[in-house]
Every structure is written in structure tokens, then in C-alpha cells.
XYZ file of C-alpha atoms in Angstrom:
670
model
C 20.260 -19.560 24.992
C 17.151 -17.637 24.053
C 18.568 -14.326 25.203
C 21.778 -12.694 24.070
C 23.836 -10.494 26.237
C 21.459 -7.725 25.491
C 17.899 -9.167 25.227
C 16.207 -8.245 21.875
C 12.656 -9.432 21.544
C 9.504 -8.487 19.614
C 11.291 -7.465 16.328
C 8.925 -6.301 13.711
C 8.152 -6.438 10.756
C 8.309 -10.254 11.120
C 5.934 -12.816 9.654
C 5.421 -15.895 11.563
C 8.891 -15.730 13.198
C 10.317 -15.226 9.738
C 8.850 -18.151 7.920
C 7.379 -15.627 5.406
C 9.266 -12.376 4.475
C 8.070 -8.904 5.130
C 7.278 -6.928 1.985
C 8.583 -3.583 0.623
C 9.134 -1.898 -2.769
C 12.392 0.069 -3.735
C 12.522 3.332 -1.891
C 9.696 2.334 0.588
C 10.622 3.266 4.198
C 9.912 0.175 6.465
C 9.164 0.923 10.245
C 11.434 -1.483 12.382
C 10.660 -1.978 15.866
C 12.084 -4.118 18.894
C 11.864 -4.301 22.457
C 15.431 -4.010 23.825
C 16.443 -3.801 27.474
C 19.298 -4.781 29.925
C 20.072 -5.212 33.485
C 20.900 -2.453 35.940
C 21.001 1.249 35.048
C 23.871 1.406 32.377
C 22.729 3.240 29.167
C 21.500 1.201 26.140
C 21.766 1.942 22.413
C 19.740 0.228 19.835
C 20.504 0.204 15.990
C 18.553 -1.087 13.064
C 20.717 -2.502 10.272
C 19.767 -3.342 6.694
C 21.522 -5.819 4.345
C 21.187 -6.146 0.729
C 20.776 -9.369 -1.403
C 24.510 -9.642 -1.469
C 24.581 -9.682 2.304
C 26.392 -6.202 2.341
C 25.278 -3.762 5.099
C 23.563 -0.738 3.202
C 22.116 1.154 6.180
C 22.628 1.475 9.895
C 20.067 3.711 11.633
C 19.862 4.659 15.390
C 16.593 3.415 16.861
C 14.455 5.735 18.896
C 12.737 4.903 22.165
C 9.042 5.406 21.347
C 7.608 5.855 24.848
C 9.785 6.158 28.085
C 9.272 2.993 30.258
C 8.284 0.798 27.318
C 11.793 -0.314 26.065
C 10.247 -0.230 22.582
C 12.501 1.157 20.030
C 11.783 2.045 16.540
C 13.504 3.304 13.317
C 13.028 3.444 9.343
C 14.911 1.534 6.856
C 14.730 2.083 3.101
C 15.787 -0.875 0.632
C 16.780 0.726 -2.780
C 16.292 -2.216 -5.161
C 14.459 -5.370 -5.702
C 15.529 -8.778 -4.224
C 15.756 -10.823 -1.076
C 17.037 -8.390 1.633
C 17.467 -8.891 5.438
C 17.411 -6.646 8.482
C 18.643 -6.949 11.971
C 18.376 -5.105 15.263
C 21.499 -4.619 17.518
C 21.436 -3.900 21.163
C 24.544 -2.632 22.810
C 25.935 -0.813 25.954
C 26.421 2.792 25.404
C 29.715 3.535 27.127
C 29.758 7.229 26.580
C 26.260 7.898 27.581
C 26.616 5.863 30.755
C 29.699 7.961 31.741
C 28.235 11.334 30.689
C 25.126 10.697 32.654
C 26.886 9.772 35.833
C 29.600 12.463 35.345
C 27.260 15.335 35.102
C 25.248 14.284 38.083
C 28.215 13.672 40.361
C 30.419 16.465 39.410
C 27.490 18.733 39.738
C 27.011 17.844 43.409
C 30.889 17.411 44.057
C 30.598 13.592 44.410
C 33.595 11.349 43.190
C 34.782 14.228 41.021
C 38.208 12.818 40.402
C 36.990 9.285 39.858
C 34.672 10.477 37.290
C 37.398 12.447 35.500
C 39.697 9.237 35.463
C 37.025 7.239 34.051
C 36.290 9.662 31.272
C 40.222 9.574 30.529
C 39.961 5.827 30.087
C 36.871 6.096 28.118
C 38.287 8.661 25.438
C 41.781 7.011 25.372
C 40.058 3.670 24.412
C 37.832 5.654 21.792
C 40.842 7.172 20.431
C 42.506 3.879 19.847
C 39.500 2.313 18.007
C 40.610 1.139 14.350
C 39.156 3.035 11.519
C 38.497 6.445 13.506
C 39.055 9.417 11.412
C 42.130 11.509 12.484
C 39.820 14.372 13.359
C 37.839 12.092 15.828
C 41.157 10.747 17.253
C 42.491 14.218 17.961
C 38.995 15.401 19.524
C 39.177 12.373 21.915
C 42.743 12.780 22.956
C 42.160 16.469 23.619
C 39.166 15.682 25.888
C 41.325 13.097 27.633
C 44.121 15.533 28.335
C 41.570 18.192 29.615
C 39.663 15.617 31.769
C 43.101 14.501 33.274
C 44.228 18.050 33.906
C 43.766 18.546 37.828
C 44.705 22.142 37.791
C 41.584 23.091 35.734
C 38.177 23.821 37.295
C 36.091 20.585 37.472
C 33.352 22.259 35.325
C 35.757 23.272 32.576
C 37.185 19.710 32.536
C 33.744 18.102 32.288
C 32.938 20.476 29.431
C 35.665 19.025 27.341
C 34.039 15.534 27.538
C 30.507 16.603 27.004
C 30.975 19.411 24.274
C 28.831 19.637 21.271
C 31.688 18.425 19.074
C 32.093 15.190 21.254
C 28.329 14.694 21.277
C 28.155 14.912 17.364
C 31.104 12.479 17.000
C 29.701 9.838 19.359
C 26.246 10.098 17.749
C 27.710 9.412 14.303
C 29.844 6.533 15.727
C 28.931 5.443 19.194
C 31.343 4.022 21.725
C 29.621 0.475 22.104
C 30.290 -2.673 24.025
C 28.477 -5.929 24.632
C 27.098 -5.722 21.055
C 24.204 -8.235 20.561
C 22.544 -8.826 17.081
C 19.043 -10.169 16.726
C 18.532 -12.900 14.054
C 18.449 -11.651 10.454
C 14.856 -11.304 9.144
C 13.739 -11.684 5.669
C 12.339 -8.568 3.684
C 11.384 -9.192 0.076
C 11.433 -6.198 -2.055
C 9.334 -6.405 -5.055
C 9.052 -4.130 -8.115
C 7.230 -0.634 -7.636
C 4.037 -1.814 -9.218
C 3.521 -4.425 -6.422
C 3.087 -1.670 -3.746
C 2.341 1.432 -5.625
C -0.031 2.337 -8.338
C -3.283 3.750 -9.715
C -5.747 1.368 -11.249
C -8.431 1.901 -13.817
C -10.847 -0.925 -14.800
C -12.847 -0.924 -18.033
C -14.628 -3.535 -20.259
C -13.019 -3.723 -23.736
C -16.492 -4.875 -25.148
C -18.046 -1.585 -24.126
C -15.503 0.663 -25.459
C -16.625 1.275 -29.097
C -19.905 -0.889 -28.835
C -22.566 0.205 -31.092
C -26.316 -0.140 -30.946
C -28.320 -0.433 -34.303
C -31.485 1.475 -33.239
C -33.507 -0.024 -36.170
C -32.639 -3.766 -35.390
C -31.913 -3.431 -31.666
C -28.601 -5.330 -32.173
C -25.413 -4.569 -30.716
C -21.830 -4.559 -32.383
C -19.347 -5.265 -29.573
C -16.326 -3.191 -28.949
C -12.916 -4.829 -29.433
C -9.285 -4.356 -28.644
C -8.858 -1.908 -31.566
C -11.715 0.295 -30.361
C -10.860 -0.055 -26.750
C -7.227 1.046 -27.496
C -8.737 4.475 -28.181
C -9.748 4.686 -24.573
C -6.279 4.150 -23.219
C -5.003 7.698 -23.856
C -7.712 9.192 -21.761
C -6.972 6.685 -19.008
C -3.094 7.758 -19.118
C -4.192 11.254 -19.202
C -5.919 10.891 -15.971
C -2.556 9.765 -14.555
C -3.409 6.032 -13.873
C -0.729 3.423 -13.922
C -2.569 0.245 -14.582
C -5.661 -0.589 -16.986
C -7.387 -3.686 -15.757
C -9.556 -5.787 -17.879
C -12.216 -8.250 -16.796
C -11.853 -11.716 -18.316
C -11.429 -11.463 -22.177
C -12.152 -15.210 -22.873
C -15.253 -16.855 -24.647
C -18.306 -16.707 -22.604
C -20.594 -19.821 -22.105
C -24.188 -19.902 -23.472
C -25.612 -22.422 -20.835
C -27.468 -20.489 -18.128
C -26.135 -17.196 -19.468
C -27.298 -14.242 -17.327
C -29.339 -11.444 -18.878
C -29.567 -7.642 -18.059
C -29.467 -6.909 -14.337
C -28.595 -10.596 -13.441
C -31.760 -12.075 -14.769
C -31.798 -15.888 -15.401
C -32.980 -15.636 -19.012
C -30.532 -14.158 -21.672
C -31.771 -13.070 -25.119
C -29.811 -13.706 -28.289
C -28.020 -10.285 -28.143
C -27.063 -10.462 -24.405
C -23.335 -10.785 -24.138
C -23.333 -12.626 -20.740
C -20.881 -12.229 -17.825
C -17.295 -12.522 -18.904
C -16.636 -14.393 -15.570
C -18.692 -17.299 -17.041
C -15.675 -18.398 -18.861
C -15.497 -20.991 -21.694
C -17.471 -22.024 -24.710
C -16.782 -24.116 -27.656
C -14.335 -21.582 -29.132
C -12.115 -22.202 -26.085
C -11.404 -21.317 -22.454
C -8.788 -19.344 -20.385
C -6.284 -19.662 -23.148
C -8.550 -18.141 -25.706
C -9.725 -14.733 -26.568
C -13.452 -13.961 -27.181
C -13.878 -13.659 -30.883
C -15.838 -10.444 -30.644
C -12.669 -8.776 -29.050
C -10.237 -9.834 -31.749
C -7.161 -12.032 -32.022
C -3.960 -12.427 -30.087
C -2.380 -10.083 -32.569
C -4.949 -7.411 -31.636
C -4.428 -8.154 -27.902
C -0.723 -7.749 -28.538
C -1.359 -4.416 -30.125
C -3.519 -3.291 -27.039
C -0.761 -4.146 -24.735
C 1.652 -2.491 -26.867
C -0.285 0.827 -27.101
C -0.772 0.719 -23.429
C 2.948 0.435 -22.863
C 3.548 3.544 -25.211
C 1.418 5.563 -22.869
C 2.999 4.472 -19.742
C 0.189 1.989 -18.884
C 0.491 -1.651 -17.845
C -2.434 -4.191 -18.687
C -3.731 -6.222 -15.711
C -5.655 -9.321 -16.768
C -8.366 -11.010 -14.754
C -7.355 -14.555 -13.643
C -10.772 -16.035 -12.724
C -10.286 -19.800 -12.065
C -13.787 -20.974 -12.756
C -15.756 -22.198 -15.822
C -19.091 -22.001 -17.643
C -20.859 -25.305 -18.057
C -19.524 -25.097 -21.767
C -15.849 -24.802 -20.880
C -13.639 -27.416 -22.528
C -12.561 -28.572 -18.937
C -16.057 -29.614 -18.148
C -15.925 -32.514 -20.598
C -12.244 -33.064 -20.627
C -11.631 -32.961 -16.950
C -14.788 -33.362 -14.956
C -12.737 -34.357 -11.922
C -11.639 -30.641 -11.730
C -15.149 -29.785 -10.468
C -17.454 -30.842 -7.576
C -20.114 -33.418 -8.375
C -23.185 -33.322 -6.184
C -25.179 -36.161 -4.868
C -27.532 -36.190 -7.893
C -24.649 -36.281 -10.347
C -24.637 -32.592 -11.321
C -21.765 -30.282 -11.266
C -22.149 -27.801 -8.415
C -22.410 -24.130 -9.595
C -21.177 -21.201 -7.773
C -23.090 -19.725 -4.847
C -22.606 -16.971 -2.371
C -25.912 -17.161 -0.624
C -28.255 -15.480 -1.285
C -26.430 -14.786 -4.539
C -26.523 -17.673 -7.249
C -24.257 -17.937 -10.216
C -25.834 -20.659 -12.275
C -23.546 -19.521 -15.169
C -20.313 -20.628 -13.266
C -18.862 -23.935 -12.105
C -16.226 -23.376 -9.216
C -13.067 -25.604 -9.639
C -11.954 -28.176 -7.147
C -8.355 -28.902 -6.285
C -8.769 -31.867 -4.163
C -9.240 -34.605 -7.088
C -6.485 -33.821 -9.305
C -4.374 -31.215 -7.716
C -1.207 -31.660 -9.740
C -2.979 -31.794 -13.099
C -5.124 -28.700 -12.387
C -2.207 -26.773 -10.952
C -0.153 -27.440 -14.036
C -2.993 -26.313 -16.235
C -3.240 -23.023 -14.413
C 0.569 -22.427 -14.392
C 0.388 -23.089 -18.353
C -2.347 -20.458 -18.666
C -0.494 -17.888 -16.568
C 2.695 -18.350 -18.634
C 0.737 -17.959 -21.743
C -0.491 -14.621 -20.832
C 2.943 -13.640 -19.520
C 4.413 -14.362 -22.956
C 1.694 -11.884 -24.382
C 3.041 -8.888 -22.122
C 0.811 -9.328 -19.077
C 2.803 -8.797 -15.798
C -0.129 -8.203 -13.455
C -3.134 -10.496 -12.602
C -6.189 -9.513 -10.601
C -7.217 -12.943 -9.154
C -10.987 -13.416 -8.939
C -12.104 -15.080 -5.578
C -8.751 -16.393 -4.551
C -10.210 -17.320 -1.144
C -12.174 -20.022 -2.581
C -9.198 -21.853 -3.498
C -6.571 -23.576 -1.034
C -3.577 -21.444 0.271
C -1.125 -24.139 -0.730
C -1.887 -23.781 -4.392
C -1.369 -20.004 -4.402
C 1.887 -20.469 -2.468
C 2.962 -22.968 -5.093
C 1.681 -20.925 -8.204
C 2.931 -17.552 -7.067
C 6.302 -19.076 -5.896
C 6.690 -20.915 -9.055
C 5.814 -17.931 -11.283
C 7.914 -15.428 -9.393
C 10.962 -17.691 -9.452
C 11.108 -17.291 -13.176
C 9.156 -13.885 -13.521
C 9.893 -11.812 -10.346
C 8.187 -8.874 -12.088
C 4.851 -10.584 -12.076
C 2.265 -9.191 -9.718
C -0.830 -10.749 -8.316
C -3.756 -8.924 -6.749
C -6.178 -10.800 -4.525
C -9.875 -9.962 -5.120
C -10.768 -11.353 -1.632
C -13.545 -9.696 0.415
C -13.619 -12.320 3.055
C -12.513 -12.897 6.650
C -9.314 -11.236 7.923
C -7.569 -14.653 8.614
C -7.925 -15.651 4.811
C -7.058 -12.103 3.622
C -3.922 -12.213 5.561
C -3.145 -15.695 4.600
C -3.314 -14.969 0.980
C -0.854 -12.187 1.469
C 1.512 -14.216 3.395
C 1.655 -16.831 0.576
C 2.548 -14.281 -1.966
C -0.140 -12.180 -3.140
C 1.530 -8.704 -3.714
C -1.606 -6.790 -3.004
C -5.287 -7.062 -2.292
C -8.753 -5.686 -2.254
C -9.639 -4.379 1.099
C -12.573 -3.424 3.427
C -12.071 0.280 2.654
C -15.051 0.298 0.354
C -17.336 -0.114 3.321
C -15.526 2.141 5.883
C -17.397 5.386 5.451
C -17.813 7.030 8.983
C -15.096 8.842 10.765
C -14.508 6.050 13.424
C -14.476 3.365 10.751
C -12.025 5.208 8.518
C -9.633 6.179 11.313
C -9.540 2.651 12.693
C -8.931 1.089 9.287
C -6.194 3.552 8.203
C -4.433 2.706 11.373
C -4.913 -0.987 10.858
C -3.491 -1.154 7.570
C -0.570 1.137 8.114
C 0.457 -0.023 11.443
C -0.990 -3.519 12.332
C -0.943 -5.540 9.155
C 1.334 -3.736 6.714
C 4.312 -6.143 7.005
C 2.787 -8.338 4.165
C -0.738 -7.064 3.433
C -0.899 -4.274 0.954
C -4.464 -2.722 0.546
C -5.709 -1.531 -2.873
C -8.207 0.969 -2.057
C -10.917 0.589 -4.903
C -13.485 3.276 -4.615
C -16.114 0.945 -6.573
C -16.244 -2.179 -8.658
C -18.703 -3.688 -11.098
C -20.029 -5.675 -8.263
C -19.907 -2.939 -5.536
C -21.819 0.349 -5.450
C -22.168 1.323 -1.755
C -25.111 3.146 -0.231
C -22.574 6.027 0.552
C -22.057 6.491 -3.199
C -25.825 5.723 -4.152
C -27.047 8.595 -1.945
C -24.119 10.853 -1.272
C -24.189 12.895 -4.530
C -21.121 14.040 -6.519
C -19.490 15.060 -3.109
C -19.398 11.631 -1.984
C -17.507 10.564 -5.134
C -14.819 13.339 -4.505
C -14.466 12.470 -0.691
C -14.059 8.560 -1.401
C -11.472 9.438 -4.250
C -9.575 11.625 -1.851
C -9.477 9.099 0.808
C -8.433 6.241 -1.601
C -5.675 8.207 -3.400
C -3.935 9.521 -0.324
C -4.761 6.801 2.322
C -3.041 4.039 0.387
C -0.109 3.919 -2.125
C -2.592 1.628 -4.118
C -5.968 2.603 -5.267
C -8.385 1.898 -8.103
C -11.368 3.173 -9.994
C -13.915 1.385 -12.137
C -15.179 3.102 -15.277
C -18.189 5.273 -14.827
C -17.060 6.573 -11.333
C -15.919 9.878 -13.063
C -19.439 10.143 -14.521
C -20.949 9.944 -10.899
C -22.712 6.734 -11.806
C -24.889 5.858 -8.798
C -28.117 4.290 -9.535
C -28.401 0.730 -8.040
C -30.524 -2.230 -9.014
C -33.268 -2.368 -6.434
C -32.488 -4.075 -3.249
C -28.789 -4.771 -4.378
C -25.454 -3.063 -3.773
C -24.607 -3.046 -7.428
C -25.284 -0.984 -10.361
C -28.625 -1.036 -12.338
C -27.989 -2.056 -16.075
C -24.762 -3.747 -14.692
C -22.034 -3.858 -17.224
C -21.248 -7.281 -16.245
C -24.305 -8.441 -18.281
C -24.579 -6.019 -20.999
C -22.746 -3.322 -23.151
C -22.229 0.089 -21.508
C -20.646 2.605 -23.946
C -20.237 5.998 -22.195
C -19.758 9.425 -23.423
C -16.773 10.469 -21.216
C -15.577 13.493 -23.594
C -19.058 14.917 -23.632
C -19.354 14.848 -19.919
C -15.996 16.643 -19.725
C -17.207 19.282 -22.041
C -20.341 19.882 -20.037
C -18.353 20.146 -16.729
C -20.128 16.894 -15.400
C -16.970 14.733 -15.065
C -14.743 13.932 -12.187
C -11.965 13.249 -14.593
C -10.103 16.386 -13.760
C -10.396 15.806 -10.010
C -8.872 12.311 -10.437
C -6.186 13.462 -12.566
C -5.259 16.100 -10.095
C -5.128 13.615 -7.301
C -2.848 11.210 -9.308
C -0.698 14.270 -9.928
C -0.306 14.875 -6.406
C 0.338 11.160 -5.805
C 3.301 11.270 -8.396
C 4.886 14.391 -6.983
C 4.801 13.611 -3.289
C 6.880 10.610 -2.141
C 5.225 10.344 1.157
C 1.908 9.226 -0.437
C 3.897 6.343 -1.942
C 4.526 4.618 1.401
C 1.979 2.608 3.472
C 3.593 2.581 6.947
C 4.101 6.267 7.649
C 0.577 7.270 8.151
C -0.455 8.970 11.413
C -4.109 9.573 12.304
C -4.564 13.110 13.750
C -7.126 14.429 16.205
C -10.277 16.453 15.021
C -13.194 17.950 17.098
C -16.024 17.186 14.645
C -17.386 13.657 14.218
C -17.301 14.037 10.401
C -13.722 15.406 10.008
C -11.142 12.838 9.455
C -7.278 14.080 9.390
C -4.024 12.018 8.810
C -0.743 12.890 7.907
C 2.191 11.047 5.950
C 5.829 12.050 6.251
C 8.752 10.734 4.417
C 12.475 11.563 4.386
C 13.795 11.193 0.668
C 17.510 10.830 0.017
C 19.222 11.447 -3.314
C 23.073 10.916 -3.140
C 24.250 12.939 -0.323
C 21.325 15.169 0.047
C 17.888 14.658 1.540
C 14.551 16.321 1.928
C 11.307 15.812 3.911
C 7.967 15.517 2.237
C 4.871 15.716 4.431
C 1.142 15.695 3.399
C -1.794 16.509 5.777
C -5.105 15.403 4.632
C -8.146 16.714 6.073
C -11.683 15.357 4.745
C -15.276 15.964 5.421
C -16.840 12.558 5.232
C -20.439 13.947 5.494
C -21.320 14.421 1.890
C -24.542 16.369 2.673
C -23.396 19.146 5.056
C -20.627 21.672 5.694
C -18.546 20.664 8.739
C -16.318 22.846 10.769
C -13.963 22.186 13.707
C -10.521 21.987 15.005
C -7.576 19.781 13.833
C -5.047 18.987 16.504
C -1.674 17.904 15.011
C 0.954 15.771 16.766
C 3.903 17.954 15.696
C 6.422 15.157 16.289
C 4.672 12.956 13.607
C 5.435 15.801 11.035
C 9.114 15.574 11.565
C 9.627 19.464 11.465
C 12.992 21.136 11.694
C 13.621 24.552 13.328
C 13.878 26.108 9.710
C 10.425 25.095 8.988
C 8.711 27.347 11.604
C 7.870 31.069 11.065
C 9.043 33.471 13.850
C 5.546 33.149 15.363
C 5.889 29.340 15.735
C 3.596 28.607 12.770
C 4.547 26.786 9.686
C 3.078 27.227 6.197
C 0.764 24.699 4.388
C -0.177 24.723 0.683
C -3.479 23.115 -0.313
C -2.537 21.078 -3.328
C -6.303 21.005 -4.373
C -7.562 24.678 -4.028
C -4.155 26.393 -4.266
C -4.757 28.277 -0.924
C -1.989 28.726 1.606
C -2.291 29.100 5.451
C -0.146 29.330 8.601
C -0.826 26.215 10.682
C 0.308 24.993 14.157
C -0.611 22.563 16.899
C -4.488 23.333 16.476
C -6.111 24.647 13.439
C -9.593 25.717 12.467
C -11.158 23.948 9.182
C -14.352 24.299 7.484
C -15.136 22.069 4.593
C -18.238 22.399 2.316
C -18.614 18.971 0.592
C -20.264 20.464 -2.553
C -17.141 22.714 -3.243
C -14.070 21.688 -1.398
C -14.840 18.556 0.792
C -10.938 18.091 1.528
C -7.760 19.854 1.957
C -4.548 17.968 0.722
C -1.912 20.131 2.433
C 1.832 20.144 1.773
C 4.143 21.559 4.610
C 6.407 24.206 3.070
C 9.969 23.345 4.371
C 12.874 25.528 5.135
C 10.949 28.922 5.368
C 13.613 30.725 6.983
């Protein structure tokens, strides 16, 4: 039979009918939904139930009807630790609500009064006999039964005994249920916090400490020892992850020069993504950067500062890579006998050979596994994977599954700017997080639609990392928006997703692009780029304090650490974007609610003003949160100002001073 006694369909979050697990991190609240209905007019109850990896029930939450007439119910479940969890939805006949509804109507019009009282007696006698009921519940039910059965009392008085606030509270806590039907158990993979929450900072180790000799025009590369000196500043800005582009030897053949030119001079370091030289390949460190001992020291220093090191896993090779001669079958040979280099028309990467899994899938797969295991042994637990969408999905499913079986703490980020189906496929087969389309969503309509999409439509498995820029991506919005654009994008990224990232130079408002391209002039991919971060801060020309404040806000407010709790709010101006995030946080027997409301002027050139209309239900407000005049207090975590807000609120945002409000609702004001 497809249907149980109470039909339960459309359960979410479910990925391909449970073939792949939905994803969460410890403490993340997951929206569970289901369509549940039954025949006739009797009342229905719906419950979401969470089971831990030991198959022990840990949470049971009543599900709320989202919209009358839809039969769609929703609740939030919160796993507390890593592992293979499951959840289910229960539908059941609500005996008490069925009786109460009928009794209140019929007694109110004098119809079947004694029959309704008698049915109430049967109901409460049955409830009192349920095993495991507290003595206080049993006594309450027995007293209700006696009063309902006492024909000497007025009908209204008798009915009140069965519908009192005390009775309603007890049956809400432990309902009177029959015909209980449970859905299938659906998988929920709970991974470590870094899989779904974090602030990333990218920099090139070779640029940190690089020195130019003005007399000879020669460069001395930075290395892991000099790059370690940058870590304290990164940690000071509140970032969790420092991400390094490839650190391996770089090929000489077809090496790219400054600004992606086809001819490199003897001092040009080349692109780190052109991996491999006579010194070695993916299992080797570029001699300019140091030794494995130096790398281990870098990782250790990062750990001392509370940072994790993410390493680039770029499965490609320069023409000089040892693989090219030892394993030519791992590449694609063209009709003229040459090995095909990488292309993304009109872009050409003559210095890079893509790999091909079709000729020797087992041998190539085992080699990649060996490389990943090597870097894990040196303290790397996060891999940013370059262009994973150019490799077959079966390979990633195998690799990530194999690695996580032995190292469940290892996280893989997909750098996949490609079609939605592939991006979703990569998430299904195991990638814990992914780059996203956020970088190119700049207008109000684009931002609102994308925030809703990633938080409501794809959030079961797809975790977007909102990078504001990358070495390859400098959007027109940043090129021409001035410093305001940098603040605006940082606020949107830091509050719109639990994962966000910054590439070095963002805090210096670097915005000049190579002519005709959406990438930086004097791109760091092809040359050294030492920067005077400290000097910029001293001159007041750095965004670092602003980034620091955003990361502080993220750490202090649990609602910003979840993905699925975002609600887009309405505004009257076509450049004002507003959204909120609410979360109930439980510690032991206590709980508190954390709500953030973000309002951003996405026009970096002009002041915008208008009205923000709030869906108060989405803010989960209690009576104690309201002032006597029906308003509630909000505190701006960026400016320090406070205001009384309500259903509709006037805002005015000058992008050159305060382009955004990040408002925290002050709870329990009474």
C-alpha cells in the first residue's frame, strides 16, 4: 500500500526520495515539511520526530499548518551532534480536538448536549488510563470526567471543565492520539560545523613578504614563514578559514605572464593553477614557498590563532607535470597527437592540461586519493576544489565518500560556476559547500530571488558560500560602485549565508579591472602582489574594521548561522532589500530567541529611502517583546542606534555612510 491510515506525502527535506541525505551541522535548525490529510472532518495532528545516530528519539515537535486549505505542515528540528541522523513525520487523529470542536458548537446551540458530555467522559477516562501519564494529568482528566458527567451542573460549567486552559496545556504537551501513522525514516547527514558555517579569507603565500629589488628588477618570493605573519591579521578580522591557492611547483611551458599574456619573462612566477614541474606535482611544495616542515609550521600557527587552512585541489597539470610523461593516458589526446589544453571559450589556458578519467579511471582515482590523504596527514581538513564540474560525478561521489569514511571531518568546497543541475549534482554526491551565483546577483529583484532560492528551494543539500570576489572575478558592480559597493556586498554576503568569503585586496577596495575583462588588472594569479594592509588601516582607507564587525555580529548571533531560516521582507523602494533571520536557541532547559533584520541599499551611488513592511509572524515575537504602544525595539549592530519598529517602518540609507542596517530585536522589554 502506498498510503498509510493517515496519508503523508511530500516530505521535505528529502533528496531523490532519500537516495542522498539532506545536510545539517550541529545546532542548525532544519525546516521539515509534509502534506498530511485524512478523510472526513475529524481533527488531524502532525508531528516531526528526530532520531540520533543510535536511533534514539531526541526531539518531537508539533507541525504547524502553513496556510489553511493546503494541508501543508511545517516544523523545525535541530540535531545536536555529527553523524547519520534520521527524521520522520507522524500523522494522527486528534481525539481531543475532534471532541472539543464538536462539543463547543453543539452545546452552544443546545444540540446533543448530553451526548457530547458522555463522549467527553469516555475521552477523559481513556486519557486518564494511558500508561505513563503524570499523576497531575490523571487527576485533571478524572476531575474533568466527573464534572462533564454531573447532570446537576449547568452545561456551560460542565463544558468549561473539559476545555479549560489547564486541559488545553496538558493535551498540547501530550496529545490524545489514535490512528498514528509514521512516514518513512529519511536520512539527515550532520557534518561538522565548518561544513556549513564559516568565514573564508583567501591569499597567495608567495605575495606575503615578496620583495622587489628596484635596482635589478628581480623579485624574491614570499614563503610560508613570511606568510605566517599575515595570519594574525586574518584571525583578527574574525575569519575562520585561510584558503591558499595551489602551493605546488609551477610549469615553465606556456607559462602565462602579467595580465594573462602568452609570454612570460624569467622573473614571472606563472599561475599556481598550472601545476607541475621537474620538481614535482600535486604532492610537492613549490621550492620558493619552503618545505613540508615550513608548511606544517604555517598550519600550526594558523591553528594557534583559531584558523583552519584550506588547500586548493586543482586536478589538472602543466605540460611539465610528471604525470604527462608517466601517465599520458590521464589526458585527452587530440587528432594531431597533441594533448588538449584547457579552454573555456573565449578563454584559453595553454599552460594547463585537463585530466581525463575515461582512459584509466581506477589508476587516476587512486592517485588523487593518495594526494588528498597526503595533505590530510599534514593537517589539511578543508579542500577548495577547482572546477569540479569538469570531472565526472561518479568520481566525486567515490572520492568524497572514501575520504569521509576515514576522515569525516574533511570538508570539500566546490568551485563550480556552472549550470544549476551540475551544481546540485555536486552537492548531492558529497560536496559540503559550493561557490554560488551570489557574486552576480546585484539588483533588488536578483538578490531577493536568490536569497529565497538558496534558503528555501535548494537548502536540503546545497550550501552556498557567498564569496564577494575571487582572483578571477571582479564584477562591474565592484569596478564602478566605489567603496560603498564593497560595504554593501560584504553585508549581503556575511548575513545572507552562514558561509561567506573574501579574497585579499577586498579590504583595500581594489577595483581596477583589466580592460575588457571581469578580472583584476595586474592579476595576482600571474605576478606577485604585496600589499600595505597596515598602512591602509592607519590612513583610514581599509575596510578591515567593517569586515571585523560583520564577523563579530555573525559569531554573536546564532540566527545568522542557519541557512533555512531566512525570510525576504517587503520594501517600497526598488533598491532597498530587506530580510530577516530568526532562531530559537536552547541551552539545557532554557531557550531564547535571536532575530536579525537586515536592510540594505543596493544602489552604491545614491541615498534611498522608503518603507519596510515586516511579516511579524516570521519574527516569532512574544507578547513580552512588545512595548505598550505595540512597537518593539531594534538595535542597529553597525551604527549603535536604536529605534522602535512595527509592521511598517521608514528607512533612509546613504551608501557613502551607512548603506545597511543590521538590526537585532530586543526581547523581553516588559
